[in-house]
Short mmCIF file of C-alpha atoms and ligand atoms in Angstrom, two decimals:
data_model
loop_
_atom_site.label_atom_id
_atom_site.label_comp_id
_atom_site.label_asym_id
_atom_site.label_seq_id
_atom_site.Cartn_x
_atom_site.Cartn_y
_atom_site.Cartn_z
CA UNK A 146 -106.13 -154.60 65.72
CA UNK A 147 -103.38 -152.13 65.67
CA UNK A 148 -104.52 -148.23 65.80
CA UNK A 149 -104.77 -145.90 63.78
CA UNK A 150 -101.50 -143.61 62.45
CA UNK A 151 -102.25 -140.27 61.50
CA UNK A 152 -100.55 -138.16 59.05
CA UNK A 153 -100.50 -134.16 59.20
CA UNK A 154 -99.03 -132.00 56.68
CA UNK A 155 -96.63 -129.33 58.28
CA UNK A 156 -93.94 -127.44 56.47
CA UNK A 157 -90.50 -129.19 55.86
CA UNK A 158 -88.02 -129.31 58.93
CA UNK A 159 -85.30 -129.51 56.67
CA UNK A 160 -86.03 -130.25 52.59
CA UNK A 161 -82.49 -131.53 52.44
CA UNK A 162 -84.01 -134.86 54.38
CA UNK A 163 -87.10 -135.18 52.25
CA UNK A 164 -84.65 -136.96 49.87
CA UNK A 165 -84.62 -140.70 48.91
CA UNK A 166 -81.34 -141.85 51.40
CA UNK A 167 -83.76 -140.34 54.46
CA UNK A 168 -86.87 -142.72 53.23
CA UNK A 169 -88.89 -139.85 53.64
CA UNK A 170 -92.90 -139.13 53.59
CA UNK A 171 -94.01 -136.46 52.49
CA UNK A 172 -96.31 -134.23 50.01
CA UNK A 173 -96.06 -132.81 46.32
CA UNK A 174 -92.90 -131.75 45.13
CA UNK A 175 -90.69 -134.72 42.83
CA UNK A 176 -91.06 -137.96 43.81
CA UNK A 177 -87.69 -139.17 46.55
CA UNK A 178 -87.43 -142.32 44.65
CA UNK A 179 -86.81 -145.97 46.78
CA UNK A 180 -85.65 -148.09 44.17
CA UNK A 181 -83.81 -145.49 41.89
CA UNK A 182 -83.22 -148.23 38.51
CA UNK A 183 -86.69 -149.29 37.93
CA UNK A 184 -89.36 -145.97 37.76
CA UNK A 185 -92.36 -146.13 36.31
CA UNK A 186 -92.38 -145.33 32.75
CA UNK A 187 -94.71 -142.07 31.45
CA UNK A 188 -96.94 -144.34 30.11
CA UNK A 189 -97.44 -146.28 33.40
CA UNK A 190 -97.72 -142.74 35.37
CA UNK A 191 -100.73 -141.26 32.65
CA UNK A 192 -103.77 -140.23 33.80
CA UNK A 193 -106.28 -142.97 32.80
CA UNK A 194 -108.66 -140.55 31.67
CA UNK A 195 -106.91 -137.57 29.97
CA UNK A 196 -103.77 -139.89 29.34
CA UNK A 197 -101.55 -136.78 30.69
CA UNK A 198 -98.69 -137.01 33.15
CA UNK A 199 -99.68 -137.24 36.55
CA UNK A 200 -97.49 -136.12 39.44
CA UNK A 201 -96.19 -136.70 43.12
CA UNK A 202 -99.64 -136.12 45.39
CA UNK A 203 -97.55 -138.17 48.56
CA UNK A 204 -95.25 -140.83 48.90
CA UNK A 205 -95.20 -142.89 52.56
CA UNK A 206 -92.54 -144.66 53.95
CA UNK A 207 -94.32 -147.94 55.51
CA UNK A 208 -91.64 -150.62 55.81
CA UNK A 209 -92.72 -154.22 56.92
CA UNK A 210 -90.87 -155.24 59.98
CA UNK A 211 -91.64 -158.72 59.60
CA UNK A 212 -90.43 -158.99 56.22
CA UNK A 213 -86.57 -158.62 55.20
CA UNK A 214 -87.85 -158.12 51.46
CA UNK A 215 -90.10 -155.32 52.32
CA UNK A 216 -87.18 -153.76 54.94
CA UNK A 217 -87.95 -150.48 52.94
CA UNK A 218 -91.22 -150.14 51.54
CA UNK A 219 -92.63 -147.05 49.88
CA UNK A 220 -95.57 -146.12 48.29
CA UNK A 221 -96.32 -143.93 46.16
CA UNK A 222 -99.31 -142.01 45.24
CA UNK A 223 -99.81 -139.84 42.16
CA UNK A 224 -102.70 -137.95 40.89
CA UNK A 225 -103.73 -135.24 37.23
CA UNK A 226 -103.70 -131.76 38.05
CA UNK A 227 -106.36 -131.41 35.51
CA UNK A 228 -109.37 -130.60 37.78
CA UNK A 229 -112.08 -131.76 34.67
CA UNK A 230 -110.29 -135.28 35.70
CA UNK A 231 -111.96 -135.28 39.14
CA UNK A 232 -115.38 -134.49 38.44
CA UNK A 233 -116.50 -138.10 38.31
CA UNK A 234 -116.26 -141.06 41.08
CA UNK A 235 -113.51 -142.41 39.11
CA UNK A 236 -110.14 -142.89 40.49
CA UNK A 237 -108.33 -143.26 36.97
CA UNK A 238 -106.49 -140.08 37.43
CA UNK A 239 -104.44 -141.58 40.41
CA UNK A 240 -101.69 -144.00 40.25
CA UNK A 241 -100.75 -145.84 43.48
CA UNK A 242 -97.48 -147.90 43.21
CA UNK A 243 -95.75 -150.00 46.53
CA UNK A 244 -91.88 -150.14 45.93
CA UNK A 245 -89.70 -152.36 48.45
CA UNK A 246 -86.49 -153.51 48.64
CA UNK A 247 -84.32 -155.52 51.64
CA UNK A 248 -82.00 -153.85 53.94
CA UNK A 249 -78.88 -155.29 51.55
CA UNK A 250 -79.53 -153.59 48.05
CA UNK A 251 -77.61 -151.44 45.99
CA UNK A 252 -78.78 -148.34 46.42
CA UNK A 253 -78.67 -147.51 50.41
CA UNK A 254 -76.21 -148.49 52.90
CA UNK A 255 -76.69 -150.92 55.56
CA UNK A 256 -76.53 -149.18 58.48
CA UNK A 257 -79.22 -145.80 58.76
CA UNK A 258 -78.07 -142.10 57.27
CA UNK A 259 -77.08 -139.71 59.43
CA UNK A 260 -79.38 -137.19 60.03
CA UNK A 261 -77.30 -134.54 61.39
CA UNK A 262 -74.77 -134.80 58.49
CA UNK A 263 -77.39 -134.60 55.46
CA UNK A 264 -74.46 -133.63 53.47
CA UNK A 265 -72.83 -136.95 54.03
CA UNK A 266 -71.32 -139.35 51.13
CA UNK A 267 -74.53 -140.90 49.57
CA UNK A 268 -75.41 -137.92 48.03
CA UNK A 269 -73.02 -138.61 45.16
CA UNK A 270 -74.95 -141.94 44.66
CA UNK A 271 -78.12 -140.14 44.54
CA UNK A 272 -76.90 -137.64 42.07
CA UNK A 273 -75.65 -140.39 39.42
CA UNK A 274 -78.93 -141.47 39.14
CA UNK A 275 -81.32 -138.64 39.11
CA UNK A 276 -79.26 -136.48 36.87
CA UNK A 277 -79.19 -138.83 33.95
CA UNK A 278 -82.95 -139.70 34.52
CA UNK A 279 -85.34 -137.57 35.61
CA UNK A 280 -87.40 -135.16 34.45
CA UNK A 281 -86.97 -131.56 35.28
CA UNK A 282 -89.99 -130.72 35.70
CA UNK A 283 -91.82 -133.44 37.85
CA UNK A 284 -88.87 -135.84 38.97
CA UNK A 285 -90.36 -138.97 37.09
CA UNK A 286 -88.74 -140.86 34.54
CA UNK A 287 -87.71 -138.38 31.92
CA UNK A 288 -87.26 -140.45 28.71
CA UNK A 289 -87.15 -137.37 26.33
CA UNK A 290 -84.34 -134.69 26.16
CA UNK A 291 -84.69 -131.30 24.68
CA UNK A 292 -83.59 -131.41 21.01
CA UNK A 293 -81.49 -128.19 21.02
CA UNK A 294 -79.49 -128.24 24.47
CA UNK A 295 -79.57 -132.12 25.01
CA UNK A 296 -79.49 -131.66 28.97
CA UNK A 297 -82.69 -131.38 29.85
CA UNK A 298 -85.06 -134.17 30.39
CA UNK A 299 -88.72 -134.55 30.54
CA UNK A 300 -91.25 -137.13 31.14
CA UNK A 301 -93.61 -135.79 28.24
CA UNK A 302 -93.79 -133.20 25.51
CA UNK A 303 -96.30 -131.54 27.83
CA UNK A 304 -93.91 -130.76 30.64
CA UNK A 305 -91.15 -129.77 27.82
CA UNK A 306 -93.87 -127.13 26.92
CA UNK A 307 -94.08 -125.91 30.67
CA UNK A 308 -90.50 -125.67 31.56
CA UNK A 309 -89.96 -123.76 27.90
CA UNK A 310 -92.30 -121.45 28.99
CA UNK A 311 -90.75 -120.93 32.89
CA UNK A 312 -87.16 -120.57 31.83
CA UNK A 313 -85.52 -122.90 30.02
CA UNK A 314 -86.20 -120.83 26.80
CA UNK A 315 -83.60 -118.61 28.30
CA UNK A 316 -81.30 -121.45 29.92
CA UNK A 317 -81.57 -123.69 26.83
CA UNK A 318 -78.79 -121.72 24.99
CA UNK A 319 -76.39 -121.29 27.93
CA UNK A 320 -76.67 -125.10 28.41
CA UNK A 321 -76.49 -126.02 24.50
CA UNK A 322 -72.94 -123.57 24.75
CA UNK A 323 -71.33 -124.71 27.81
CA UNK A 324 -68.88 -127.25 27.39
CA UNK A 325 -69.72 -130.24 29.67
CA UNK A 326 -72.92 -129.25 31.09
CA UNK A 327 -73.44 -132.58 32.39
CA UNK A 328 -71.35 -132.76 34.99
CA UNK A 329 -73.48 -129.69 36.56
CA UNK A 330 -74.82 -130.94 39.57
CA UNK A 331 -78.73 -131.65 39.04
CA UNK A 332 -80.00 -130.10 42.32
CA UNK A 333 -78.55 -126.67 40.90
CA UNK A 334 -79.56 -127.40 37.72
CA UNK A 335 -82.56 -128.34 38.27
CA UNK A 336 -85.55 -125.94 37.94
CA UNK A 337 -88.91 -127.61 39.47
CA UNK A 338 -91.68 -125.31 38.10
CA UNK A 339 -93.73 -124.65 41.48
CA UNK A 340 -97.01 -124.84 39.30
CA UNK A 341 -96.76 -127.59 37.76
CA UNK A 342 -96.39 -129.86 41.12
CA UNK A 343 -98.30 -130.21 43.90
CA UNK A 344 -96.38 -127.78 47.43
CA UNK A 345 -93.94 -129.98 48.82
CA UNK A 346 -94.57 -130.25 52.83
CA UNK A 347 -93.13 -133.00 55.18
CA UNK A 348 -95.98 -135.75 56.28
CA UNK A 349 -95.24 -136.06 59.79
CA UNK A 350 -97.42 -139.08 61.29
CA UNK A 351 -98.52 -139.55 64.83
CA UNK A 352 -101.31 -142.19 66.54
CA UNK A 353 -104.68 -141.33 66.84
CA UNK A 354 -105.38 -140.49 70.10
CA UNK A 355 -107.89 -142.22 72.21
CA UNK A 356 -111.84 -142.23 72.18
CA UNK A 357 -113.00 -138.75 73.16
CA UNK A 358 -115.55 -139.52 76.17
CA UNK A 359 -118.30 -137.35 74.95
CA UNK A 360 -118.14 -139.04 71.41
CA UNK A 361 -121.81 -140.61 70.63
CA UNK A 362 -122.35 -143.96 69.14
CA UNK A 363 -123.97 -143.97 66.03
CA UNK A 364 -127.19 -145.61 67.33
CA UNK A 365 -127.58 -142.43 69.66
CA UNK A 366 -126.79 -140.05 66.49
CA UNK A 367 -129.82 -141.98 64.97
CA UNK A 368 -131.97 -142.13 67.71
CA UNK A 369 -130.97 -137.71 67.85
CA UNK A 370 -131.68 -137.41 64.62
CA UNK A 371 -134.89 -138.79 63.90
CA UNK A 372 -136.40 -137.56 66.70
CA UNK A 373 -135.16 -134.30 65.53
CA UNK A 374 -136.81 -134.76 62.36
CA UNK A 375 -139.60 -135.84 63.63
CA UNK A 376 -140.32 -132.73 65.74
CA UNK A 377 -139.28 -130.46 62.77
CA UNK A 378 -141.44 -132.44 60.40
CA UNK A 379 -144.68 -131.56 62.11
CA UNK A 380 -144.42 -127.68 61.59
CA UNK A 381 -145.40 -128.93 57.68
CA UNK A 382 -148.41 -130.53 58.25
CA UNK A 383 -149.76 -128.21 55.35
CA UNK A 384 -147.69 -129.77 52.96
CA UNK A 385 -149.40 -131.11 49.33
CA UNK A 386 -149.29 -135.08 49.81
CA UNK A 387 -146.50 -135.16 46.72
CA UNK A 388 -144.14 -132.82 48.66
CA UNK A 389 -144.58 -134.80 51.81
CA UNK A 390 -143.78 -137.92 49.82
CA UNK A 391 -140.72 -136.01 48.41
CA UNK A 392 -139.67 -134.32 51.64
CA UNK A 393 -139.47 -137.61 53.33
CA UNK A 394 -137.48 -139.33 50.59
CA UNK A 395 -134.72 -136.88 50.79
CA UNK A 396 -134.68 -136.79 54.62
CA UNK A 397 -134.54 -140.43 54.36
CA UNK A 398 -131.47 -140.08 52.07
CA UNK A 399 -130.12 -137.72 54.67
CA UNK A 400 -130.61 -139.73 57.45
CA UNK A 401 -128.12 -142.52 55.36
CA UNK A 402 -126.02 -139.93 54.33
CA UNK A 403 -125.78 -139.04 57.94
CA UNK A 404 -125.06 -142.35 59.33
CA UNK A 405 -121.33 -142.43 57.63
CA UNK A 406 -121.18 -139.19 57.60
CA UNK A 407 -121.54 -138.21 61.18
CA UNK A 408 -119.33 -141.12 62.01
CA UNK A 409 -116.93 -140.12 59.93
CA UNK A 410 -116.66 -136.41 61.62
CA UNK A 411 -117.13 -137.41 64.67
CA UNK A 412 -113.78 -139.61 64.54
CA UNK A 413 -111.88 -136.63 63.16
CA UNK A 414 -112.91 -134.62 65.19
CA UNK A 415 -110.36 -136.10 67.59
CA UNK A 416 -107.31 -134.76 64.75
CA UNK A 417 -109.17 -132.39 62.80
CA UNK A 418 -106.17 -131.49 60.76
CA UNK A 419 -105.30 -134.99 60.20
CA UNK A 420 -104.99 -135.60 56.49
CA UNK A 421 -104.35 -139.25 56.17
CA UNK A 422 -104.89 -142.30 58.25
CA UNK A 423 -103.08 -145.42 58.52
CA UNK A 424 -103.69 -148.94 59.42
CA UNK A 425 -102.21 -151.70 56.90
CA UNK A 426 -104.86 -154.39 57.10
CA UNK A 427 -107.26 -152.21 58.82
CA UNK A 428 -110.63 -150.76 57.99
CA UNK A 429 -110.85 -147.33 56.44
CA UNK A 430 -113.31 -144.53 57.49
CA UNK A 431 -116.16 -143.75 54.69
CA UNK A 432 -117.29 -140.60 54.15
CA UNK A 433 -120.47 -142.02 52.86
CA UNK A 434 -122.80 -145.31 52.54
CA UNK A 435 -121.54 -145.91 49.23
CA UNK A 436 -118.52 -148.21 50.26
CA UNK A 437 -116.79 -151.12 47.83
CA UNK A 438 -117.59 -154.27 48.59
CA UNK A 439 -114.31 -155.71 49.16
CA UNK A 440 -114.90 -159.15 47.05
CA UNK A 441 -115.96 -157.44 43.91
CA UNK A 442 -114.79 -153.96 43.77
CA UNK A 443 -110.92 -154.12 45.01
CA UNK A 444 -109.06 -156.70 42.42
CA UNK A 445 -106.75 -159.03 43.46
CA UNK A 446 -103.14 -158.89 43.55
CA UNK A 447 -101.41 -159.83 40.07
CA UNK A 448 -100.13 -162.81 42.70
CA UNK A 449 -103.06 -163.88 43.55
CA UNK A 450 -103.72 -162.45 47.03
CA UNK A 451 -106.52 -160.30 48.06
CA UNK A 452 -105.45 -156.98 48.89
CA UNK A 453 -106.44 -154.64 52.09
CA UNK A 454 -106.84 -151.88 53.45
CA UNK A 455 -103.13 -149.52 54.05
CA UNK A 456 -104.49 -146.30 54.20
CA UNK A 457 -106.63 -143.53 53.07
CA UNK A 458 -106.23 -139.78 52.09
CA UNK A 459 -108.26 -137.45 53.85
CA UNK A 460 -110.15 -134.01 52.38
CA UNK A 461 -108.46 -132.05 54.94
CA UNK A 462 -105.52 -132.67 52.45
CA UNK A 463 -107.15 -130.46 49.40
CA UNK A 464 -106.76 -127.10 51.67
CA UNK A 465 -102.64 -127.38 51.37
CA UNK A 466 -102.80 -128.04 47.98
CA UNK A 467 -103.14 -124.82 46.94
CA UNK A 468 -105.80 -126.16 44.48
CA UNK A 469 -108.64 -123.43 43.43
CA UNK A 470 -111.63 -124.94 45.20
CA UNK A 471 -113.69 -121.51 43.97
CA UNK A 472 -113.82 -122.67 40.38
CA UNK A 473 -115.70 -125.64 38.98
CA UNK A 474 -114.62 -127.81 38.54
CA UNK A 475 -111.68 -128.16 40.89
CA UNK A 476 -109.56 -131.33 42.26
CA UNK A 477 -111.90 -132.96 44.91
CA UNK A 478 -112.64 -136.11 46.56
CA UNK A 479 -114.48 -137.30 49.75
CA UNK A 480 -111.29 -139.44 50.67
CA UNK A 481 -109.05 -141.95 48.85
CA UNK A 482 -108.98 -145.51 49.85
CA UNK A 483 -105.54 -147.30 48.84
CA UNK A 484 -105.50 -151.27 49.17
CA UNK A 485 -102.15 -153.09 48.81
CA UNK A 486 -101.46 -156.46 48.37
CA UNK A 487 -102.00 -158.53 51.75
CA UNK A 488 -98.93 -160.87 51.29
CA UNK A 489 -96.55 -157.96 50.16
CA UNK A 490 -95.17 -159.59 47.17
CA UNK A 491 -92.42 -159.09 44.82
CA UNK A 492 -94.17 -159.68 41.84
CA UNK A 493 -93.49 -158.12 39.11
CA UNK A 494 -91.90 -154.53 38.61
CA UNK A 495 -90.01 -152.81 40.98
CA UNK A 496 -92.90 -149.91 41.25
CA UNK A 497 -95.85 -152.40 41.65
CA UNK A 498 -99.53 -150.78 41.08
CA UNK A 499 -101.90 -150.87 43.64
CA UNK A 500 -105.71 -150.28 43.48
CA UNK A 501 -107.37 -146.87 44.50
CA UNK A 502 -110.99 -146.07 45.65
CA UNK A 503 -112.61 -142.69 45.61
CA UNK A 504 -115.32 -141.78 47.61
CA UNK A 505 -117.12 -138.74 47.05
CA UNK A 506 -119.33 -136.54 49.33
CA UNK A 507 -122.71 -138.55 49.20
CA UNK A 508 -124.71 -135.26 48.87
CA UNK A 509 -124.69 -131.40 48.58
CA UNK A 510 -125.68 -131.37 52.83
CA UNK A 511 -122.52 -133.38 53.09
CA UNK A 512 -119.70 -131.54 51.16
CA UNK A 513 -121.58 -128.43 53.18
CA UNK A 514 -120.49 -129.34 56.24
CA UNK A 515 -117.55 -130.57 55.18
ZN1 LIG B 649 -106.23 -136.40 33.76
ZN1 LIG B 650 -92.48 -134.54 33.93
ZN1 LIG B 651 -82.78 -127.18 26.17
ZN1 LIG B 652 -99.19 -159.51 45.53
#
C-alpha cells in the first residue's frame, strides 16, 4: 500500500500559477478548469438540496502515471455556501467531478509550462475560452448574460443578483457604452465577488510522515479507557438504578465513539494542520463508527466498476474557510470521503461525477474535542 499524501492549505506562492496551464491544486476561488470545452452545466453543479449554485471548495491535480488517458487528471470538488444545507448527514450539497485528458489534447502543450515565465504564450489560449464562458462571479459555466450590457456572464440569476449588488450596477453602463468591450481582457474584467466564493489558497501536499513512537494502538486506548471508567464509575455508587442504566448506555456510546475517534486524532496528530489526505485506492480515516459499507453505500461507476477510496477532506479545512462557525447553523462536516472510479474510465462527459460521503462528528463529546 502506498502512503498517505497530505494536503495543507497555505497562502498562494504566486496566484498567477494557480491557473489551468499550471494543473494546479488548490482551494476556493473559480474553478482552473482541465478540460476547458466541456464544464459542467448549472444544472449539473446545483446543490441537490436547495437546487442553488454551488462553488469551487478544491480542485486536485492527481494524474495517473500508468494511464496515457488519465496523463492529466483533475478533480474537482464543489460544495453550497448555504450553511442550512449542511445540517444533515447528507452530502447532496457537494458535487465531486474527475476530469482527464492525455498528454496530446488540444488545450495544453506537450511539453510542461514554464514556471518562471507564467506570462508565457498559453495565456492567450486560456483567455479565448474563459472570456466567452464563464461566469463572473464563480468561474463555472456562465450560460446567461446580463440583458442590458451583454458582457457579463453568469451561471444563475442568483449570482447576476450578487455581482449587481457588488458593482456591476455601476460597471454595467460603462460596458453597455464602450464600443467592443469584448475584446477586454477577462482577468481585468473580471470582478470575483470575495463573498460569494470560498478564499482561494494554494493546496500544497506532502507525505505523511512516519508512525510517531509514542502513538498507542487502539486496543491499549481501550484497555485506558475502560479502566478509566471503571475507576470513575465507582464514585456513583449512589446513583438511582435508572440513571446507572442510563449512565452506562451513554458511556458505552462513548467508548464506540471513542474507538474511531481517538484513532482518528491520534493519526493527525502527526500533521495537525493537515486538511486533506490522499491515497487513491486506499482506506480513508473515519471520524466515527458510522462508516459506509463499501458494497451498498458507494454506487458503482456508470461503467460498471466499483469505485474506491481517492481521498478525503479533513475538518481542519473549515477554519480557512472563513465560514462563521459561531452561528447555527454553519457549514460543517466530520470529514468528506470522495470515491472515484477504480478503472479510471472515460465514460461519459468530460467532467465525470463521482460519489461523496459525509461523516459527521458521532456525538456532542466528539465535535468538543474536535
Ligand atoms: Zn444548498
Ligand atoms: Zn456563478
Ligand atoms: Zn451588465
Ligand atoms: Zn468508470
Amino acid at each position: 500500500m502506498t502512503c498517505v499524501e497530505l494536503g495543507f492549505a497555505v497562502e498562494p506562492s504566486d496566484v498567477r500559477l494557480l491557473v489551468s496551464r499550471y494543473f494546479p491544486s488548490k482551494i476556493g476561488g473559480t474553478p482552473a478548469w482541465l478540460d476547458q470545452a466541456n464544464l459542467p452545466s448549472s444544472r449539473e453543479v446545483a446543490c441537490g438540496l436547495c437546487k442553488e449554485p454551488t462553488v469551487l471548495l478544491l480542485q486536485i491535480y492527481a494524474p495517473d502515471t500508468e494511464d496515457d488517458i488519465a496523463f492529466h487528471r483533475t478533480i474537482f470538488l464543489t460544495c453550497c455556501l448555504s450553511a442550512s444545507c449542511h445540517v444533515t448527514d447528507s452530502a447532496r450539497c457537494f458535487h465531486v467531478f474527475r476530469c482527464q485528458l492525455p498528454r496530446r489534447n488540444v488545450f495544453y502543450s506537450f511539453e510542461p509550462p514554464d514556471e518562471d515565465n507564467p506570462e508565457s504564450e498559453q495565456r492567450q489560449v486560456d483567455e479565448r475560452f474563459e472570456a466567452a464562458r464563464l461566469c463572473w462571479v464563480c468561474g463555472f459555466l456562465g450560460e446567461k448574460s446580463c440583458a442590458k450590457c451583454h458582457t457579463a456572464k453568469y451561471c444563475s440569476r442568483q449570482h447576476q443578483i450578487i455581482h449587481w449588488k457588488n458593482g456591476h450596477k455601476e460597471e454595467c453602463t460603462r460596458l453597455s457604452q464602450s464600443q467592443g468591450g469584448n475584446e477586454t481582457k477577462t482577468s481585468e474584467r473580471q470582478c470575483v465577488v470575495a463573498s460569494a466564493v470560498f478564499p482561494q489558497l494554494e493546496l500544497v501536499i506532502e507525505t505523511e510522515p512516519e508512525v510517531v513512537d509514542e502513538e498507542k494502538t487502539d486496543e491499549q486506548r481501550m484497555r485506558e479507557y475502560e479502566e478509566f471508567v471503571k475507576r470513575e464509575g465507582s464514585g456513583v455508587a449512589e446513583a438511582a438504578d435508572v440513571e446507572e442504566f442510563e449512565r452506562e448506555a451513554a458511556e458505552q456510546k462513548h467508548v464506540e465513539c471513542d474507538k474511531a475517534f481517538r484513532r482518528f486524532k491520534d493519526r493527525i496528530s502527526r500533521e495537525p494542520e493537515q486538511v486533506l489526505r490522499y491515497q487513491r485506492h486506499g482506506m480513508p480515516l473515519w471520524v466515527s463508527d458510522k462508516t459506509p459499507s463499501l458494497q451498498h453505500d458507494v454506487p458503482h461507476c456508470s461503467c460498471g466498476s466499483e469505485r474506491t477510496f481517492e481521498f478525503q477532506v479533513m475538518p481542519q479545512l473549515l477554519n480557512y474557510l472563513k465560514v462563521d462557525s459561531l452561528n447555527e447553523p454553519s457549514i460543517d462536516w466530520g470529514t468528506l470521503v470522495v470515491y472515484t472510479c477504480k478503472r479510471g474510465c472515460n465514460e461519459g462527459t468530460p467532467y465525470h461525477e463521482e460519489f461523496i460521503f459525509k461523516q459527521s462528528f458521532n456525538s456532542l463529546t466528539c465535535k468538543e474535542t474536535r
